[in-house]
């Protein structure tokens, strides 16, 4: 499945880019940054709500913020269906997962490239997806980190050995060039921003990934 990151969308023509995602992708990927957990600020509820008002595909919000628990309920109210937070941003990840579920959303735990993926293992049975970052969270348009393949394989093996249905989402530097290798490594959902919206033909870029 393909999730398109709206971070690289044209914010002066957001409706057009939302229509594009409705037609060509499987999810809207919404990157929420607070300037504290990551050194960048993206956008917040007014943008999420505007996209939700026209979205025909589920909203997958990726929280790159401290104290994610404070925003879970509002994300659900804004129309988000899948919500991920960074493992090291939460004091009690299990509580955040429970809160996400209590608000009717699918829960995901995210890890940056410097966090051992084994730290995700305890959460695999209780969340619907994990988000393996293939760049350091904070900015679109970064170069894919090649060691991500092995990290995805490690998590895929653990999901299989525990007989679980948790999905693997991969985010950062993804394009038609590495999509096949990512799928072989075990990825279920690929997030792409700049590879889609900065392409001369965005529909072709999604098609290349598929
Ligand atoms: C990075 C974000 C990504 C980003 C991906 O912090 O989590 O979702 O938008 O952008 P590209 O596809 O350009 O690497
Ligand atoms: Zn993201």
PDB file of N, CA, C and O in Angstrom, residues 4-8 11 28-52 59-72 74-76 78-80 82-86 89 105 110 112 131 133 137-140 171 191:
ATOM      1  N   UNK A   4       0.697   8.702   0.861  1.00  0.00           N
ATOM      2  CA  UNK A   4       1.381   9.889   0.338  1.00  0.00           C
ATOM      3  C   UNK A   4       1.485  10.932   1.447  1.00  0.00           C
ATOM      4  O   UNK A   4       0.492  11.267   2.102  1.00  0.00           O
ATOM      5  N   UNK A   5       2.716  11.413   1.651  1.00  0.00           N
ATOM      6  CA  UNK A   5       2.961  12.410   2.695  1.00  0.00           C
ATOM      7  C   UNK A   5       2.615  13.806   2.203  1.00  0.00           C
ATOM      8  O   UNK A   5       3.206  14.302   1.237  1.00  0.00           O
ATOM      9  N   UNK A   6       1.692  14.447   2.898  1.00  0.00           N
ATOM     10  CA  UNK A   6       1.236  15.787   2.505  1.00  0.00           C
ATOM     11  C   UNK A   6       2.251  16.873   2.857  1.00  0.00           C
ATOM     12  O   UNK A   6       2.049  18.029   2.510  1.00  0.00           O
ATOM     13  N   UNK A   7       3.349  16.476   3.526  1.00  0.00           N
ATOM     14  CA  UNK A   7       4.386  17.456   3.859  1.00  0.00           C
ATOM     15  C   UNK A   7       4.963  18.096   2.593  1.00  0.00           C
ATOM     16  O   UNK A   7       5.388  19.251   2.614  1.00  0.00           O
ATOM     17  N   UNK A   8       4.977  17.336   1.507  1.00  0.00           N
ATOM     18  CA  UNK A   8       5.534  17.845   0.246  1.00  0.00           C
ATOM     19  C   UNK A   8       4.447  18.367  -0.695  1.00  0.00           C
ATOM     20  O   UNK A   8       4.738  18.670  -1.849  1.00  0.00           O
ATOM     21  N   UNK A  11       0.816  23.714  -0.588  1.00  0.00           N
ATOM     22  CA  UNK A  11      -0.157  24.193   0.406  1.00  0.00           C
ATOM     23  C   UNK A  11      -1.040  25.319  -0.136  1.00  0.00           C
ATOM     24  O   UNK A  11      -2.047  25.642   0.484  1.00  0.00           O
ATOM     25  N   UNK A  28      -3.654   9.027   3.321  1.00  0.00           N
ATOM     26  CA  UNK A  28      -3.032  10.338   3.508  1.00  0.00           C
ATOM     27  C   UNK A  28      -2.065  10.203   4.676  1.00  0.00           C
ATOM     28  O   UNK A  28      -2.494   9.844   5.783  1.00  0.00           O
ATOM     29  N   UNK A  29      -0.781  10.491   4.479  1.00  0.00           N
ATOM     30  CA  UNK A  29       0.179  10.469   5.586  1.00  0.00           C
ATOM     31  C   UNK A  29       0.387  11.908   6.041  1.00  0.00           C
ATOM     32  O   UNK A  29       0.795  12.774   5.251  1.00  0.00           O
ATOM     33  N   UNK A  30       0.094  12.173   7.319  1.00  0.00           N
ATOM     34  CA  UNK A  30       0.120  13.539   7.850  1.00  0.00           C
ATOM     35  C   UNK A  30       1.201  13.643   8.917  1.00  0.00           C
ATOM     36  O   UNK A  30       1.110  13.013   9.977  1.00  0.00           O
ATOM     37  N   UNK A  31       2.228  14.419   8.630  1.00  0.00           N
ATOM     38  CA  UNK A  31       3.386  14.549   9.516  1.00  0.00           C
ATOM     39  C   UNK A  31       3.207  15.730  10.462  1.00  0.00           C
ATOM     40  O   UNK A  31       3.212  16.879  10.024  1.00  0.00           O
ATOM     41  N   UNK A  32       3.087  15.426  11.744  1.00  0.00           N
ATOM     42  CA  UNK A  32       2.850  16.473  12.745  1.00  0.00           C
ATOM     43  C   UNK A  32       4.135  16.668  13.554  1.00  0.00           C
ATOM     44  O   UNK A  32       4.553  15.765  14.291  1.00  0.00           O
ATOM     45  N   UNK A  33       4.758  17.834  13.407  1.00  0.00           N
ATOM     46  CA  UNK A  33       6.049  18.118  14.066  1.00  0.00           C
ATOM     47  C   UNK A  33       5.909  19.325  14.976  1.00  0.00           C
ATOM     48  O   UNK A  33       5.249  20.303  14.606  1.00  0.00           O
ATOM     49  N   UNK A  34       6.583  19.248  16.125  1.00  0.00           N
ATOM     50  CA  UNK A  34       6.365  20.292  17.144  1.00  0.00           C
ATOM     51  C   UNK A  34       7.565  21.212  17.385  1.00  0.00           C
ATOM     52  O   UNK A  34       7.513  22.088  18.239  1.00  0.00           O
ATOM     53  N   UNK A  35       8.670  20.995  16.651  1.00  0.00           N
ATOM     54  CA  UNK A  35       9.845  21.829  16.901  1.00  0.00           C
ATOM     55  C   UNK A  35      10.560  21.494  18.199  1.00  0.00           C
ATOM     56  O   UNK A  35      11.500  22.198  18.590  1.00  0.00           O
ATOM     57  N   UNK A  36      10.130  20.437  18.884  1.00  0.00           N
ATOM     58  CA  UNK A  36      10.754  20.028  20.149  1.00  0.00           C
ATOM     59  C   UNK A  36      11.282  18.601  20.006  1.00  0.00           C
ATOM     60  O   UNK A  36      12.477  18.356  20.134  1.00  0.00           O
ATOM     61  N   UNK A  37      10.395  17.677  19.680  1.00  0.00           N
ATOM     62  CA  UNK A  37      10.845  16.298  19.445  1.00  0.00           C
ATOM     63  C   UNK A  37      11.705  16.232  18.188  1.00  0.00           C
ATOM     64  O   UNK A  37      12.651  15.446  18.107  1.00  0.00           O
ATOM     65  N   UNK A  38      11.359  17.049  17.202  1.00  0.00           N
ATOM     66  CA  UNK A  38      12.164  17.189  15.980  1.00  0.00           C
ATOM     67  C   UNK A  38      12.441  18.681  15.760  1.00  0.00           C
ATOM     68  O   UNK A  38      11.665  19.516  16.207  1.00  0.00           O
ATOM     69  N   UNK A  39      13.538  18.995  15.055  1.00  0.00           N
ATOM     70  CA  UNK A  39      13.902  20.414  14.914  1.00  0.00           C
ATOM     71  C   UNK A  39      13.149  21.129  13.787  1.00  0.00           C
ATOM     72  O   UNK A  39      13.710  21.924  13.073  1.00  0.00           O
ATOM     73  N   UNK A  40      11.885  20.811  13.614  1.00  0.00           N
ATOM     74  CA  UNK A  40      11.106  21.420  12.540  1.00  0.00           C
ATOM     75  C   UNK A  40       9.650  21.475  12.988  1.00  0.00           C
ATOM     76  O   UNK A  40       9.220  20.678  13.848  1.00  0.00           O
ATOM     77  N   UNK A  41       8.908  22.401  12.424  1.00  0.00           N
ATOM     78  CA  UNK A  41       7.477  22.532  12.707  1.00  0.00           C
ATOM     79  C   UNK A  41       6.746  22.350  11.390  1.00  0.00           C
ATOM     80  O   UNK A  41       7.162  22.920  10.370  1.00  0.00           O
ATOM     81  N   UNK A  42       5.696  21.524  11.371  1.00  0.00           N
ATOM     82  CA  UNK A  42       4.996  21.302  10.096  1.00  0.00           C
ATOM     83  C   UNK A  42       3.653  22.014  10.112  1.00  0.00           C
ATOM     84  O   UNK A  42       3.565  23.198   9.824  1.00  0.00           O
ATOM     85  N   UNK A  43       2.597  21.309  10.475  1.00  0.00           N
ATOM     86  CA  UNK A  43       1.247  21.898  10.480  1.00  0.00           C
ATOM     87  C   UNK A  43       0.431  21.182  11.546  1.00  0.00           C
ATOM     88  O   UNK A  43       0.845  20.154  12.068  1.00  0.00           O
ATOM     89  N   UNK A  44      -0.724  21.750  11.842  1.00  0.00           N
ATOM     90  CA  UNK A  44      -1.532  21.190  12.919  1.00  0.00           C
ATOM     91  C   UNK A  44      -2.982  20.973  12.527  1.00  0.00           C
ATOM     92  O   UNK A  44      -3.294  20.705  11.364  1.00  0.00           O
ATOM     93  N   UNK A  45      -3.854  21.128  13.508  1.00  0.00           N
ATOM     94  CA  UNK A  45      -5.262  20.721  13.325  1.00  0.00           C
ATOM     95  C   UNK A  45      -6.009  21.394  12.177  1.00  0.00           C
ATOM     96  O   UNK A  45      -6.790  20.724  11.501  1.00  0.00           O
ATOM     97  N   UNK A  46      -5.814  22.694  11.916  1.00  0.00           N
ATOM     98  CA  UNK A  46      -6.592  23.277  10.806  1.00  0.00           C
ATOM     99  C   UNK A  46      -6.318  22.571   9.477  1.00  0.00           C
ATOM    100  O   UNK A  46      -7.235  22.362   8.676  1.00  0.00           O
ATOM    101  N   UNK A  47      -5.062  22.176   9.265  1.00  0.00           N
ATOM    102  CA  UNK A  47      -4.709  21.499   8.017  1.00  0.00           C
ATOM    103  C   UNK A  47      -5.246  20.061   8.025  1.00  0.00           C
ATOM    104  O   UNK A  47      -5.819  19.585   7.039  1.00  0.00           O
ATOM    105  N   UNK A  48      -5.093  19.377   9.169  1.00  0.00           N
ATOM    106  CA  UNK A  48      -5.603  17.998   9.272  1.00  0.00           C
ATOM    107  C   UNK A  48      -7.115  17.991   9.020  1.00  0.00           C
ATOM    108  O   UNK A  48      -7.639  17.166   8.259  1.00  0.00           O
ATOM    109  N   UNK A  49      -7.820  18.940   9.624  1.00  0.00           N
ATOM    110  CA  UNK A  49      -9.282  18.987   9.471  1.00  0.00           C
ATOM    111  C   UNK A  49      -9.694  19.324   8.039  1.00  0.00           C
ATOM    112  O   UNK A  49     -10.669  18.772   7.521  1.00  0.00           O
ATOM    113  N   UNK A  50      -8.944  20.209   7.401  1.00  0.00           N
ATOM    114  CA  UNK A  50      -9.264  20.567   6.010  1.00  0.00           C
ATOM    115  C   UNK A  50      -9.104  19.350   5.104  1.00  0.00           C
ATOM    116  O   UNK A  50      -9.952  19.082   4.248  1.00  0.00           O
ATOM    117  N   UNK A  51      -8.028  18.608   5.313  1.00  0.00           N
ATOM    118  CA  UNK A  51      -7.811  17.399   4.498  1.00  0.00           C
ATOM    119  C   UNK A  51      -8.900  16.373   4.808  1.00  0.00           C
ATOM    120  O   UNK A  51      -9.474  15.769   3.900  1.00  0.00           O
ATOM    121  N   UNK A  52      -9.213  16.220   6.102  1.00  0.00           N
ATOM    122  CA  UNK A  52     -10.253  15.248   6.490  1.00  0.00           C
ATOM    123  C   UNK A  52     -11.580  15.562   5.810  1.00  0.00           C
ATOM    124  O   UNK A  52     -12.336  14.651   5.459  1.00  0.00           O
ATOM    125  N   UNK A  59      -6.877   8.682   7.004  1.00  0.00           N
ATOM    126  CA  UNK A  59      -5.801   9.578   7.424  1.00  0.00           C
ATOM    127  C   UNK A  59      -4.868   8.840   8.376  1.00  0.00           C
ATOM    128  O   UNK A  59      -5.301   8.311   9.404  1.00  0.00           O
ATOM    129  N   UNK A  60      -3.596   8.837   8.033  1.00  0.00           N
ATOM    130  CA  UNK A  60      -2.548   8.179   8.807  1.00  0.00           C
ATOM    131  C   UNK A  60      -1.668   9.308   9.360  1.00  0.00           C
ATOM    132  O   UNK A  60      -0.871   9.879   8.625  1.00  0.00           O
ATOM    133  N   UNK A  61      -1.869   9.650  10.638  1.00  0.00           N
ATOM    134  CA  UNK A  61      -1.108  10.771  11.205  1.00  0.00           C
ATOM    135  C   UNK A  61       0.113  10.252  11.957  1.00  0.00           C
ATOM    136  O   UNK A  61       0.021   9.299  12.733  1.00  0.00           O
ATOM    137  N   UNK A  62       1.248  10.877  11.695  1.00  0.00           N
ATOM    138  CA  UNK A  62       2.544  10.490  12.273  1.00  0.00           C
ATOM    139  C   UNK A  62       2.974  11.610  13.213  1.00  0.00           C
ATOM    140  O   UNK A  62       3.395  12.670  12.761  1.00  0.00           O
ATOM    141  N   UNK A  63       2.836  11.364  14.510  1.00  0.00           N
ATOM    142  CA  UNK A  63       3.168  12.384  15.505  1.00  0.00           C
ATOM    143  C   UNK A  63       4.660  12.387  15.779  1.00  0.00           C
ATOM    144  O   UNK A  63       5.212  11.383  16.242  1.00  0.00           O
ATOM    145  N   UNK A  64       5.304  13.511  15.515  1.00  0.00           N
ATOM    146  CA  UNK A  64       6.713  13.694  15.891  1.00  0.00           C
ATOM    147  C   UNK A  64       6.724  14.805  16.930  1.00  0.00           C
ATOM    148  O   UNK A  64       7.195  15.914  16.698  1.00  0.00           O
ATOM    149  N   UNK A  65       6.123  14.488  18.060  1.00  0.00           N
ATOM    150  CA  UNK A  65       5.900  15.494  19.109  1.00  0.00           C
ATOM    151  C   UNK A  65       6.164  14.877  20.478  1.00  0.00           C
ATOM    152  O   UNK A  65       6.061  13.655  20.647  1.00  0.00           O
ATOM    153  N   UNK A  66       6.510  15.729  21.433  1.00  0.00           N
ATOM    154  CA  UNK A  66       6.596  15.262  22.816  1.00  0.00           C
ATOM    155  C   UNK A  66       5.176  15.175  23.383  1.00  0.00           C
ATOM    156  O   UNK A  66       4.260  15.807  22.860  1.00  0.00           O
ATOM    157  N   UNK A  67       5.009  14.365  24.413  1.00  0.00           N
ATOM    158  CA  UNK A  67       3.709  14.168  25.061  1.00  0.00           C
ATOM    159  C   UNK A  67       2.588  13.853  24.064  1.00  0.00           C
ATOM    160  O   UNK A  67       1.566  14.553  24.008  1.00  0.00           O
ATOM    161  N   UNK A  68       2.787  12.819  23.245  1.00  0.00           N
ATOM    162  CA  UNK A  68       1.768  12.486  22.237  1.00  0.00           C
ATOM    163  C   UNK A  68       0.387  12.234  22.854  1.00  0.00           C
ATOM    164  O   UNK A  68      -0.636  12.512  22.214  1.00  0.00           O
ATOM    165  N   UNK A  69       0.371  11.743  24.104  1.00  0.00           N
ATOM    166  CA  UNK A  69      -0.914  11.417  24.740  1.00  0.00           C
ATOM    167  C   UNK A  69      -1.844  12.624  24.819  1.00  0.00           C
ATOM    168  O   UNK A  69      -3.061  12.489  24.821  1.00  0.00           O
ATOM    169  N   UNK A  70      -1.260  13.822  24.839  1.00  0.00           N
ATOM    170  CA  UNK A  70      -2.082  15.038  24.971  1.00  0.00           C
ATOM    171  C   UNK A  70      -2.917  15.338  23.728  1.00  0.00           C
ATOM    172  O   UNK A  70      -3.829  16.160  23.791  1.00  0.00           O
ATOM    173  N   UNK A  71      -2.572  14.717  22.604  1.00  0.00           N
ATOM    174  CA  UNK A  71      -3.230  15.080  21.342  1.00  0.00           C
ATOM    175  C   UNK A  71      -4.011  13.939  20.700  1.00  0.00           C
ATOM    176  O   UNK A  71      -4.554  14.110  19.611  1.00  0.00           O
ATOM    177  N   UNK A  72      -4.067  12.803  21.371  1.00  0.00           N
ATOM    178  CA  UNK A  72      -4.718  11.623  20.792  1.00  0.00           C
ATOM    179  C   UNK A  72      -6.209  11.887  20.542  1.00  0.00           C
ATOM    180  O   UNK A  72      -6.727  11.645  19.445  1.00  0.00           O
ATOM    181  N   UNK A  74      -7.889  14.679  20.240  1.00  0.00           N
ATOM    182  CA  UNK A  74      -8.150  15.691  19.192  1.00  0.00           C
ATOM    183  C   UNK A  74      -7.848  15.155  17.802  1.00  0.00           C
ATOM    184  O   UNK A  74      -8.496  15.536  16.827  1.00  0.00           O
ATOM    185  N   UNK A  75      -6.860  14.276  17.701  1.00  0.00           N
ATOM    186  CA  UNK A  75      -6.561  13.671  16.396  1.00  0.00           C
ATOM    187  C   UNK A  75      -7.754  12.822  15.941  1.00  0.00           C
ATOM    188  O   UNK A  75      -8.138  12.862  14.768  1.00  0.00           O
ATOM    189  N   UNK A  76      -8.324  12.067  16.867  1.00  0.00           N
ATOM    190  CA  UNK A  76      -9.512  11.257  16.531  1.00  0.00           C
ATOM    191  C   UNK A  76     -10.645  12.180  16.101  1.00  0.00           C
ATOM    192  O   UNK A  76     -11.311  11.933  15.085  1.00  0.00           O
ATOM    193  N   UNK A  78     -10.451  15.030  14.765  1.00  0.00           N
ATOM    194  CA  UNK A  78     -10.138  15.669  13.481  1.00  0.00           C
ATOM    195  C   UNK A  78     -10.333  14.710  12.310  1.00  0.00           C
ATOM    196  O   UNK A  78     -10.245  15.120  11.157  1.00  0.00           O
ATOM    197  N   UNK A  79     -10.561  13.419  12.595  1.00  0.00           N
ATOM    198  CA  UNK A  79     -10.841  12.471  11.524  1.00  0.00           C
ATOM    199  C   UNK A  79      -9.715  11.499  11.220  1.00  0.00           C
ATOM    200  O   UNK A  79      -9.754  10.793  10.211  1.00  0.00           O
ATOM    201  N   UNK A  80      -8.712  11.445  12.107  1.00  0.00           N
ATOM    202  CA  UNK A  80      -7.577  10.532  11.889  1.00  0.00           C
ATOM    203  C   UNK A  80      -7.998   9.089  12.207  1.00  0.00           C
ATOM    204  O   UNK A  80      -8.673   8.843  13.205  1.00  0.00           O
ATOM    205  N   UNK A  82      -5.546   6.300  11.670  1.00  0.00           N
ATOM    206  CA  UNK A  82      -4.325   5.592  12.080  1.00  0.00           C
ATOM    207  C   UNK A  82      -3.426   6.628  12.731  1.00  0.00           C
ATOM    208  O   UNK A  82      -3.165   7.669  12.121  1.00  0.00           O
ATOM    209  N   UNK A  83      -2.947   6.313  13.935  1.00  0.00           N
ATOM    210  CA  UNK A  83      -2.131   7.314  14.638  1.00  0.00           C
ATOM    211  C   UNK A  83      -0.855   6.664  15.165  1.00  0.00           C
ATOM    212  O   UNK A  83      -0.915   5.691  15.912  1.00  0.00           O
ATOM    213  N   UNK A  84       0.293   7.221  14.750  1.00  0.00           N
ATOM    214  CA  UNK A  84       1.560   6.702  15.278  1.00  0.00           C
ATOM    215  C   UNK A  84       2.275   7.787  16.078  1.00  0.00           C
ATOM    216  O   UNK A  84       2.084   8.976  15.838  1.00  0.00           O
ATOM    217  N   UNK A  85       3.080   7.327  17.036  1.00  0.00           N
ATOM    218  CA  UNK A  85       3.882   8.224  17.883  1.00  0.00           C
ATOM    219  C   UNK A  85       5.251   7.586  18.041  1.00  0.00           C
ATOM    220  O   UNK A  85       5.407   6.366  17.856  1.00  0.00           O
ATOM    221  N   UNK A  86       6.257   8.389  18.380  1.00  0.00           N
ATOM    222  CA  UNK A  86       7.602   7.845  18.516  1.00  0.00           C
ATOM    223  C   UNK A  86       7.782   7.216  19.893  1.00  0.00           C
ATOM    224  O   UNK A  86       7.421   7.813  20.918  1.00  0.00           O
ATOM    225  N   UNK A  89       9.264   9.182  22.565  1.00  0.00           N
ATOM    226  CA  UNK A  89       8.572  10.432  22.916  1.00  0.00           C
ATOM    227  C   UNK A  89       7.553  10.190  24.021  1.00  0.00           C
ATOM    228  O   UNK A  89       6.999  11.135  24.576  1.00  0.00           O
ATOM    229  N   UNK A 105      -9.002   4.506  17.066  1.00  0.00           N
ATOM    230  CA  UNK A 105      -8.031   4.551  15.968  1.00  0.00           C
ATOM    231  C   UNK A 105      -7.096   3.335  16.006  1.00  0.00           C
ATOM    232  O   UNK A 105      -6.966   2.677  17.035  1.00  0.00           O
ATOM    233  N   UNK A 110       6.464   4.316  16.293  1.00  0.00           N
ATOM    234  CA  UNK A 110       7.496   4.702  15.327  1.00  0.00           C
ATOM    235  C   UNK A 110       8.871   4.694  15.980  1.00  0.00           C
ATOM    236  O   UNK A 110       9.004   4.983  17.170  1.00  0.00           O
ATOM    237  N   UNK A 112      13.020   5.994  15.066  1.00  0.00           N
ATOM    238  CA  UNK A 112      14.038   6.605  14.222  1.00  0.00           C
ATOM    239  C   UNK A 112      15.141   5.576  13.940  1.00  0.00           C
ATOM    240  O   UNK A 112      15.246   4.562  14.639  1.00  0.00           O
ATOM    241  N   UNK A 131       6.012   1.915  12.616  1.00  0.00           N
ATOM    242  CA  UNK A 131       6.534   2.832  11.598  1.00  0.00           C
ATOM    243  C   UNK A 131       8.051   2.846  11.726  1.00  0.00           C
ATOM    244  O   UNK A 131       8.600   3.337  12.719  1.00  0.00           O
ATOM    245  N   UNK A 133      11.324   4.320  10.545  1.00  0.00           N
ATOM    246  CA  UNK A 133      11.835   5.487   9.816  1.00  0.00           C
ATOM    247  C   UNK A 133      13.075   5.076   9.028  1.00  0.00           C
ATOM    248  O   UNK A 133      13.994   4.460   9.578  1.00  0.00           O
ATOM    249  N   UNK A 137      13.481  11.436  11.436  1.00  0.00           N
ATOM    250  CA  UNK A 137      12.251  12.219  11.369  1.00  0.00           C
ATOM    251  C   UNK A 137      12.557  13.706  11.470  1.00  0.00           C
ATOM    252  O   UNK A 137      13.459  14.121  12.204  1.00  0.00           O
ATOM    253  N   UNK A 138      11.817  14.492  10.717  1.00  0.00           N
ATOM    254  CA  UNK A 138      11.946  15.939  10.826  1.00  0.00           C
ATOM    255  C   UNK A 138      11.828  16.698   9.519  1.00  0.00           C
ATOM    256  O   UNK A 138      11.329  17.820   9.506  1.00  0.00           O
ATOM    257  N   UNK A 139      12.266  16.077   8.437  1.00  0.00           N
ATOM    258  CA  UNK A 139      12.251  16.790   7.154  1.00  0.00           C
ATOM    259  C   UNK A 139      11.918  15.830   6.012  1.00  0.00           C
ATOM    260  O   UNK A 139      12.351  14.667   6.046  1.00  0.00           O
ATOM    261  N   UNK A 140      11.199  16.345   5.023  1.00  0.00           N
ATOM    262  CA  UNK A 140      10.996  15.588   3.791  1.00  0.00           C
ATOM    263  C   UNK A 140      12.246  15.709   2.925  1.00  0.00           C
ATOM    264  O   UNK A 140      13.132  16.528   3.190  1.00  0.00           O
ATOM    265  N   UNK A 171       9.006   4.892   6.185  1.00  0.00           N
ATOM    266  CA  UNK A 171       8.838   6.324   5.939  1.00  0.00           C
ATOM    267  C   UNK A 171      10.188   7.021   5.804  1.00  0.00           C
ATOM    268  O   UNK A 171      11.004   6.991   6.727  1.00  0.00           O
ATOM    269  N   UNK A 191       5.525   5.025   2.665  1.00  0.00           N
ATOM    270  CA  UNK A 191       5.209   6.454   2.702  1.00  0.00           C
ATOM    271  C   UNK A 191       6.136   7.170   1.731  1.00  0.00           C
ATOM    272  O   UNK A 191       7.348   6.955   1.759  1.00  0.00           O
TER     273      UNK A 191
END
